[in-house]
Amino acid sequence: MTETAAPPPAKLIAFEGGEGTGKSTQAARLAERLGARFTFEPGDTPIGQQLRRVLLDPEAGEGMHPRAEALLMAADRAQHVAEVVRPCLEAGQHVVTDRYLGSSLVYQGLGRGLGVDEVWALSRFATDSLEADVVVLLEVPPAVQADRLDRDLDRLERAGDDFHERVRTGFGELAERFGWVVVDGVGSIDEVEARVWAAIEDELA
Ligand code: TMP
């Protein structure tokens, strides 16, 4: 009798990048291709929806303290991992998330200046140490990002040029430090999808 090989363990794939990079579209495309659960942060649980409202409400302006912002993002992540991500992985389904802890490292760690290591520790607590297997960073030039953002801006999108410059350069720095897969996000949706697939296909085998 031949032994049946165990199915490959389900993988967690995270898309990261600034606003207007097309990562939500690409995350959804990849999830469809893999038959994976598509999910996102912040806000893909009932509790997360409430946290997202507080986090992005423009009325809150700059009144929210950076540490409060980091803790609320971490609270959303804790709920997201417990309620959505871990159960799917344990059931053998791949998960593709539009943003994960990399966003906290960049926006709160570097953008708000709280420090990458401190925010990492907070996220490790939130996720009970569940890291993404593959992190895809979509990069597009600032002019393309601005063109794609033709709607009312939320609280973080209004956070100012210096903050956004730290976020923009921060993504590149952390991609190098942590070995994220960097993909050029300029082009049609189909072109970028093909690029993403070519870049990560082997890691998913
Ligand atoms: P979204 O526009 O991709 O839905 O993300 C909402 C905003 O939340 C976006 O400006 C990035 C920000 N964000 C953080 O600052 N830290 C985080 O950990 C996450 C997940 C998102």
XYZ file of N, CA and C and ligand atoms in Angstrom:
636
model
N 0.842 -1.202 0.000
C 0.000 0.000 0.000
C 0.878 1.253 0.000
N 0.570 2.183 -0.898
C 1.382 3.414 -0.905
C 0.798 4.430 0.079
N 1.729 5.120 0.741
C 1.272 6.146 1.690
C 0.852 7.400 0.948
N -0.265 8.010 1.370
C -0.682 9.255 0.734
C 0.092 10.406 1.371
N 0.675 11.250 0.510
C 1.429 12.393 1.050
C 0.464 13.377 1.701
N 0.917 13.962 2.823
C 0.069 14.963 3.498
C -0.086 16.165 2.574
N -1.274 16.790 2.526
C -1.419 17.968 1.684
C -0.495 19.069 2.174
N 0.014 19.918 1.273
C 0.903 20.985 1.725
C 0.152 21.898 2.689
N 0.850 22.381 3.729
C 0.139 23.218 4.692
C -0.346 24.506 4.034
N -1.484 24.966 4.488
C -2.033 26.198 3.919
C -1.114 27.372 4.249
N -1.085 28.329 3.332
C -0.154 29.459 3.475
C -0.890 30.769 3.694
N -0.215 31.656 4.405
C -0.719 33.020 4.601
C 0.117 33.962 3.738
N -0.570 34.626 2.815
C 0.113 35.547 1.897
C -0.404 36.958 2.170
N 0.506 37.885 2.418
C 0.093 39.256 2.735
C 0.521 40.202 1.626
N -0.392 41.093 1.218
C -0.050 42.164 0.285
C 0.155 43.442 1.075
N 1.227 44.148 0.762
C 1.531 45.409 1.433
C 1.817 46.490 0.401
N 1.696 47.726 0.840
C 1.983 48.859 -0.040
C 1.182 50.067 0.399
N 1.497 51.200 -0.206
C 0.770 52.422 0.130
C -0.609 52.423 -0.509
N -1.359 53.491 -0.227
C -2.678 53.640 -0.847
C -2.481 53.845 -2.353
N -3.425 53.306 -3.138
C -3.363 53.525 -4.582
C -2.311 52.693 -5.301
N -1.802 51.643 -4.652
C -0.810 50.796 -5.336
C -1.487 49.635 -6.066
N -2.791 49.444 -5.820
C -3.513 48.353 -6.482
C -3.447 47.050 -5.708
N -2.972 47.101 -4.458
C -2.765 45.842 -3.724
C -4.076 45.141 -3.399
N -5.157 45.902 -3.170
C -6.434 45.237 -2.841
C -6.917 44.424 -4.038
N -6.845 45.023 -5.223
C -7.249 44.335 -6.452
C -6.394 43.093 -6.668
N -5.092 43.241 -6.486
C -4.197 42.113 -6.737
C -4.356 41.019 -5.687
N -4.611 41.422 -4.442
C -4.828 40.413 -3.387
C -6.079 39.600 -3.718
N -7.128 40.290 -4.181
C -8.379 39.592 -4.522
C -8.159 38.653 -5.711
N -7.388 39.117 -6.700
C -7.102 38.272 -7.875
C -6.347 36.998 -7.477
N -5.339 37.179 -6.616
C -4.549 36.009 -6.211
C -5.413 35.032 -5.411
N -6.260 35.585 -4.543
C -7.131 34.715 -3.735
C -8.025 33.891 -4.653
N -8.545 34.529 -5.689
C -9.417 33.815 -6.628
C -8.638 32.689 -7.320
N -7.437 33.026 -7.753
C -6.626 32.040 -8.472
C -6.317 30.825 -7.600
N -6.081 31.078 -6.294
C -5.672 29.998 -5.386
C -6.853 29.305 -4.706
N -8.063 29.870 -4.876
C -9.199 29.356 -4.100
C -8.991 29.658 -2.623
N -8.297 30.781 -2.359
C -7.959 31.149 -0.982
C -9.029 32.053 -0.390
N -8.997 32.206 0.927
C -9.876 33.173 1.588
C -9.243 34.543 1.390
N -10.003 35.504 0.813
C -9.530 36.882 0.699
C -9.964 37.632 1.950
N -9.038 38.347 2.540
C -9.393 39.106 3.728
C -8.557 40.384 3.774
N -8.801 41.233 4.770
C -8.087 42.520 4.801
C -8.008 43.068 6.216
N -7.104 44.020 6.403
C -6.977 44.763 7.668
C -6.880 46.249 7.351
N -7.387 47.105 8.200
C -8.201 46.762 9.356
C -9.662 46.596 8.960
N -10.393 45.709 9.652
C -11.841 45.734 9.541
C -12.582 44.523 9.028
N -11.948 43.357 8.886
C -12.686 42.239 8.288
C -13.325 41.290 9.306
N -13.722 41.835 10.446
C -14.536 41.084 11.422
C -15.540 42.100 11.959
N -16.621 41.656 12.587
C -17.569 42.637 13.140
C -16.902 43.606 14.123
N -16.022 43.097 14.988
C -15.324 43.998 15.921
C -14.346 44.882 15.144
N -13.684 44.279 14.160
C -12.752 45.034 13.327
C -13.421 46.177 12.572
N -14.664 45.965 12.152
C -15.380 47.050 11.444
C -15.528 48.272 12.333
N -15.799 48.021 13.611
C -15.945 49.151 14.536
C -14.598 49.821 14.771
N -13.541 49.000 14.891
C -12.203 49.568 15.090
C -11.785 50.383 13.867
N -12.123 49.885 12.669
C -11.755 50.598 11.443
C -12.411 51.977 11.402
N -13.688 52.010 11.837
C -14.392 53.296 11.838
C -13.658 54.303 12.723
N -13.265 53.860 13.904
C -12.546 54.762 14.827
C -11.187 55.153 14.238
N -10.493 54.170 13.659
C -9.137 54.417 13.158
C -9.097 55.383 11.981
N -10.097 55.296 11.102
C -10.003 56.075 9.857
C -10.881 57.322 9.854
N -11.650 57.546 10.897
C -12.565 58.680 10.951
C -11.802 60.010 10.848
N -12.027 60.776 9.763
C -11.303 62.044 9.611
C -11.601 63.020 10.751
N -12.774 62.883 11.381
C -13.138 63.774 12.497
C -12.133 63.643 13.653
N -11.517 62.441 13.767
C -10.560 62.241 14.866
C -9.296 63.076 14.640
N -9.070 63.515 13.384
C -7.925 64.369 13.064
C -6.636 63.812 13.632
N -5.798 64.684 14.130
C -4.538 64.244 14.717
C -4.692 63.990 16.214
N -5.942 63.978 16.682
C -6.179 63.804 18.117
C -5.823 62.420 18.626
N -5.766 61.432 17.732
C -5.470 60.076 18.200
C -3.968 59.928 18.445
N -3.610 59.499 19.633
C -2.185 59.340 19.947
C -1.605 58.171 19.133
N -0.367 58.298 18.642
C 0.227 57.209 17.852
C 0.198 55.856 18.561
N 0.387 55.856 19.894
C 0.357 54.568 20.607
C -1.053 53.986 20.625
N -2.059 54.876 20.719
C -3.452 54.405 20.673
C -3.729 53.833 19.287
N -3.217 54.518 18.257
C -3.402 54.036 16.877
C -2.773 52.645 16.714
N -1.546 52.482 17.221
C -0.850 51.187 17.094
C -1.619 50.085 17.836
N -2.142 50.432 19.014
C -2.859 49.422 19.801
C -4.182 49.035 19.145
N -4.855 50.010 18.543
C -6.125 49.691 17.867
C -5.877 48.838 16.621
N -4.802 49.137 15.880
C -4.440 48.294 14.724
C -4.131 46.876 15.213
N -3.426 46.792 16.330
C -3.064 45.468 16.862
C -4.312 44.731 17.355
N -5.249 45.463 17.938
C -6.496 44.836 18.402
C -7.258 44.264 17.210
N -7.331 45.041 16.136
C -7.988 44.545 14.920
C -7.302 43.270 14.431
N -5.964 43.289 14.462
C -5.198 42.127 13.958
C -5.435 40.904 14.838
N -5.480 41.109 16.137
C -5.704 39.988 17.057
C -7.048 39.315 16.750
N -8.064 40.132 16.559
C -9.407 39.617 16.281
C -9.437 38.923 14.918
N -8.774 39.558 13.956
C -8.716 39.037 12.581
C -8.041 37.659 12.538
N -6.922 37.531 13.247
C -6.192 36.260 13.244
C -7.020 35.185 13.944
N -7.604 35.551 15.087
C -8.337 34.553 15.866
C -9.618 34.107 15.158
N -10.275 35.068 14.498
C -11.612 34.774 13.966
C -11.582 34.306 12.504
N -10.604 34.779 11.744
C -10.602 34.488 10.301
C -9.356 33.703 9.871
N -8.179 34.275 10.131
C -6.962 33.743 9.504
C -6.614 32.345 10.018
N -6.493 32.212 11.339
C -6.069 30.923 11.881
C -7.086 29.802 11.582
N -8.386 30.056 11.760
C -9.345 28.982 11.440
C -9.253 28.527 9.982
N -9.067 29.449 9.054
C -8.943 29.058 7.632
C -7.692 28.212 7.427
N -6.561 28.680 7.965
C -5.314 27.927 7.779
C -5.438 26.538 8.392
N -6.056 26.478 9.563
C -6.192 25.169 10.225
C -7.111 24.234 9.448
N -8.042 24.831 8.677
C -8.938 24.010 7.845
C -8.283 23.680 6.496
N -7.041 24.124 6.299
C -6.312 23.786 5.081
C -6.508 24.756 3.931
N -7.101 25.922 4.197
C -7.331 26.890 3.112
C -6.271 27.994 3.161
N -5.688 28.314 1.999
C -4.773 29.456 1.935
C -5.537 30.728 2.276
N -4.809 31.700 2.813
C -5.407 33.002 3.127
C -4.573 34.079 2.444
N -5.258 34.998 1.735
C -4.575 36.163 1.149
C -5.129 37.399 1.840
N -4.264 38.133 2.520
C -4.740 39.314 3.233
C -4.203 40.606 2.622
N -5.107 41.551 2.468
C -4.763 42.893 2.008
C -4.331 43.665 3.252
N -3.038 43.722 3.497
C -2.355 44.291 4.660
C -2.301 43.296 5.820
N -1.144 43.347 6.509
C -0.945 42.542 7.724
C 0.062 43.293 8.579
N 0.865 42.596 9.352
C 1.686 43.328 10.319
C 2.732 44.237 9.680
N 3.094 43.968 8.425
C 4.033 44.860 7.732
C 3.517 46.288 7.688
N 2.195 46.445 7.547
C 1.628 47.803 7.520
C 1.846 48.502 8.850
N 1.716 47.776 9.951
C 1.946 48.401 11.264
C 3.416 48.785 11.426
N 4.320 47.907 10.953
C 5.749 48.232 11.075
C 6.054 49.523 10.329
N 5.438 49.676 9.142
C 5.742 50.855 8.323
C 4.987 52.095 8.816
N 3.656 51.993 8.941
C 2.864 53.196 9.270
C 3.087 53.653 10.717
N 3.028 52.683 11.661
C 3.168 53.086 13.062
C 4.653 53.097 13.484
N 5.403 52.066 13.052
C 6.809 51.984 13.450
C 7.649 53.097 12.865
N 7.530 53.295 11.537
C 8.361 54.304 10.867
C 7.600 55.613 10.649
N 6.362 55.511 10.140
C 5.593 56.736 9.860
C 5.357 57.553 11.124
N 4.884 56.884 12.179
C 4.621 57.584 13.452
C 5.839 57.638 14.352
N 6.888 56.895 13.981
C 8.137 56.954 14.751
C 8.119 56.145 16.043
N 7.256 55.141 16.128
C 7.203 54.341 17.367
C 8.313 53.294 17.425
N 8.947 53.032 16.290
C 10.037 52.048 16.260
C 9.553 50.700 15.739
N 10.322 50.157 14.803
C 9.938 48.888 14.163
C 9.928 47.748 15.180
N 10.921 47.696 16.048
C 11.009 46.570 16.990
C 9.864 46.592 18.002
N 9.509 47.787 18.477
C 8.413 47.905 19.449
C 7.096 47.463 18.815
N 6.851 47.931 17.587
C 5.590 47.604 16.921
C 5.568 46.120 16.548
N 6.722 45.604 16.216
C 6.816 44.171 15.914
C 6.399 43.351 17.147
N 6.900 43.765 18.318
C 6.575 43.035 19.557
C 5.065 43.076 19.819
N 4.474 44.233 19.550
C 3.031 44.377 19.753
C 2.255 43.454 18.803
N 2.697 43.408 17.557
C 2.025 42.563 16.565
C 2.237 41.084 16.870
N 3.401 40.775 17.420
C 3.662 39.371 17.758
C 2.688 38.921 18.842
N 2.453 39.806 19.808
C 1.475 39.510 20.858
C 0.085 39.360 20.233
N -0.271 40.287 19.337
C -1.612 40.281 18.739
C -1.878 39.001 17.948
N -0.870 38.540 17.231
C -1.078 37.411 16.318
C -0.708 36.077 16.963
N -0.240 36.127 18.218
C 0.295 34.930 18.862
C 1.369 34.330 17.949
N 2.175 35.239 17.387
C 3.359 34.906 16.576
C 3.056 34.300 15.207
N 1.880 34.530 14.669
C 1.594 34.022 13.317
C 2.111 35.021 12.264
N 3.138 34.606 11.545
C 3.704 35.471 10.509
C 3.229 35.030 9.128
N 3.270 35.949 8.182
C 2.924 35.592 6.806
C 4.021 34.712 6.217
N 3.626 33.760 5.370
C 4.622 32.930 4.688
C 5.265 33.702 3.544
N 4.464 34.532 2.875
C 4.953 35.331 1.752
C 4.382 36.737 1.908
N 5.240 37.746 1.741
C 4.769 39.131 1.768
C 5.092 39.754 0.409
N 4.061 40.265 -0.258
C 4.246 40.900 -1.562
C 4.092 42.408 -1.378
N 5.116 43.143 -1.775
C 5.042 44.611 -1.716
C 4.843 45.138 -3.132
N 3.702 45.822 -3.341
C 3.463 46.438 -4.653
C 3.983 47.861 -4.616
N 4.794 48.195 -5.591
C 5.386 49.538 -5.643
C 4.934 50.278 -6.889
N 4.467 51.520 -6.703
C 4.194 52.395 -7.850
C 4.717 53.791 -7.511
N 5.101 54.572 -8.512
C 5.597 55.925 -8.226
C 4.497 56.773 -7.587
N 4.889 57.775 -6.760
C 3.905 58.609 -6.054
C 2.864 59.242 -6.981
N 3.255 59.620 -8.191
C 2.304 60.287 -9.100
C 1.174 59.326 -9.489
N 1.514 58.064 -9.692
C 0.501 57.064 -10.057
C -0.425 56.821 -8.866
N 0.176 56.766 -7.657
C -0.632 56.583 -6.440
C -1.641 57.717 -6.307
N -1.175 58.935 -6.493
C -2.036 60.108 -6.321
C -3.187 60.069 -7.325
N -2.903 59.662 -8.553
C -3.923 59.564 -9.606
C -5.016 58.576 -9.238
N -4.605 57.484 -8.569
C -5.567 56.420 -8.252
C -6.387 56.765 -6.997
N -6.005 57.824 -6.278
C -6.690 58.182 -5.019
C -7.643 59.352 -5.225
N -8.640 59.166 -6.086
C -9.516 60.305 -6.395
C -10.820 60.214 -5.595
N -10.703 60.087 -4.275
C -11.903 60.013 -3.440
C -11.630 60.814 -2.175
N -12.644 60.913 -1.282
C -12.429 61.611 -0.023
C -11.359 60.879 0.794
N -10.445 61.638 1.361
C -9.342 60.998 2.070
C -9.723 60.676 3.515
N -9.272 59.483 4.000
C -9.545 59.133 5.396
C -8.480 59.754 6.307
N -8.588 59.487 7.636
C -7.711 60.163 8.607
C -6.230 59.907 8.320
N -5.878 58.651 7.972
C -4.461 58.357 7.735
C -3.975 58.955 6.419
N -4.878 58.966 5.422
C -4.475 59.543 4.132
C -4.250 61.060 4.251
N -4.841 61.671 5.273
C -4.652 63.110 5.479
C -3.492 63.431 6.401
N -2.705 62.411 6.732
C -1.715 62.592 7.804
C -0.517 63.476 7.449
N -0.418 63.980 6.229
C 0.659 64.933 5.938
C 1.774 64.336 5.094
N 2.487 65.246 4.391
C 3.498 64.816 3.426
C 4.680 64.096 4.072
N 5.138 64.608 5.245
C 6.315 63.986 5.870
C 5.998 62.543 6.275
N 4.811 62.373 6.860
C 4.375 61.029 7.267
C 4.366 60.106 6.043
N 3.768 60.591 4.952
C 3.643 59.722 3.771
C 4.981 59.450 3.103
N 5.903 60.384 3.217
C 7.236 60.149 2.666
C 7.950 59.069 3.501
N 7.782 59.129 4.825
C 8.399 58.090 5.678
C 7.786 56.721 5.379
N 6.468 56.715 5.117
C 5.794 55.453 4.784
C 6.330 54.915 3.454
N 6.431 55.812 2.471
C 6.852 55.393 1.130
C 8.259 54.777 1.169
N 9.200 55.486 1.796
C 10.569 54.960 1.848
C 10.635 53.764 2.811
N 9.778 53.790 3.844
C 9.770 52.714 4.845
C 9.438 51.368 4.232
N 8.500 51.338 3.313
C 8.136 50.056 2.681
C 9.365 49.442 2.000
N 10.098 50.276 1.263
C 11.286 49.775 0.565
C 12.342 49.261 1.544
N 12.564 50.045 2.618
C 13.591 49.641 3.603
C 13.246 48.301 4.241
N 11.972 48.166 4.625
C 11.603 46.924 5.326
C 11.538 45.742 4.373
N 11.221 46.003 3.105
C 11.217 44.915 2.119
C 12.616 44.306 2.044
N 13.627 45.182 2.072
C 14.999 44.687 2.009
C 15.359 43.943 3.287
N 14.996 44.550 4.416
C 15.364 43.961 5.716
C 14.697 42.597 5.937
N 13.432 42.467 5.515
C 12.696 41.242 5.838
C 12.496 40.307 4.640
N 13.052 40.665 3.479
C 12.961 39.769 2.325
C 11.580 39.686 1.709
N 10.846 40.800 1.712
C 9.542 40.804 1.049
C 9.751 40.757 -0.471
N 8.757 40.205 -1.172
C 8.820 40.118 -2.630
C 8.305 41.444 -3.210
N 9.177 42.173 -3.883
C 8.783 43.490 -4.400
C 8.350 43.348 -5.851
N 7.142 43.849 -6.159
C 6.604 43.732 -7.513
C 6.227 45.130 -8.016
N 6.605 45.407 -9.261
C 6.275 46.675 -9.904
C 4.762 46.706 -10.170
N 4.082 47.698 -9.602
C 2.616 47.763 -9.716
C 2.118 48.639 -10.849
N 3.015 49.078 -11.745
C 2.588 49.918 -12.859
C 2.176 49.028 -14.031
N 1.005 49.335 -14.595
C 0.532 48.555 -15.743
C -0.914 48.158 -15.543
N -1.428 47.363 -16.476
C -2.828 46.950 -16.359
C -2.958 45.923 -15.226
N -4.190 45.709 -14.797
C -4.425 44.735 -13.717
C -3.893 43.359 -14.129
N -4.138 42.975 -15.384
C -3.675 41.664 -15.861
C -2.147 41.575 -15.883
N -1.516 42.665 -16.321
C -0.047 42.657 -16.375
C 0.539 42.495 -14.969
N -0.002 43.264 -14.025
C 0.545 43.199 -12.659
C 0.248 41.827 -12.050
N -0.938 41.294 -12.346
C -1.275 39.962 -11.821
C -0.265 38.919 -12.312
N 0.079 39.003 -13.577
C 1.040 38.037 -14.133
C 2.397 38.193 -13.449
N 2.781 39.441 -13.185
C 4.066 39.690 -12.510
C 4.057 39.120 -11.094
N 2.957 39.333 -10.385
C 2.857 38.822 -9.009
C 2.977 37.305 -9.028
N 2.237 36.677 -9.942
C 2.225 35.212 -9.992
C 3.621 34.677 -10.302
N 4.284 35.294 -11.272
C 5.633 34.831 -11.633
C 6.582 34.964 -10.441
N 6.365 35.998 -9.619
C 7.286 36.249 -8.501
C 7.076 35.283 -7.333
N 5.856 34.756 -7.164
C 5.623 33.966 -5.943
C 5.235 32.504 -6.201
N 5.013 32.181 -7.464
C 4.549 30.828 -7.818
C 5.383 29.743 -7.129
N 6.714 29.899 -7.191
C 7.593 28.870 -6.628
C 7.445 28.768 -5.117
N 7.214 29.913 -4.466
C 7.113 29.905 -2.989
C 5.823 29.215 -2.541
N 4.841 29.081 -3.445
C 3.574 28.483 -3.050
C 3.517 26.994 -3.369
N 4.558 26.519 -4.062
C 4.527 25.108 -4.478
C 4.643 24.183 -3.271
P -6.640 50.474 3.418
O -6.761 51.826 2.778
O -5.671 49.573 2.756
O -7.963 49.844 3.718
O -5.954 50.738 4.860
C -6.466 51.636 5.743
C -5.404 52.511 6.327
O -4.888 51.913 7.531
C -4.210 52.796 5.446
O -3.971 54.196 5.480
C -3.068 52.098 6.108
C -3.486 52.050 7.551
N -2.929 50.960 8.358
C -1.996 51.258 9.344
O -1.635 52.417 9.532
N -1.490 50.238 10.082
C -1.876 48.937 9.947
O -1.395 48.043 10.653
C -2.871 48.649 8.918
C -3.323 47.239 8.732
C -3.359 49.679 8.149
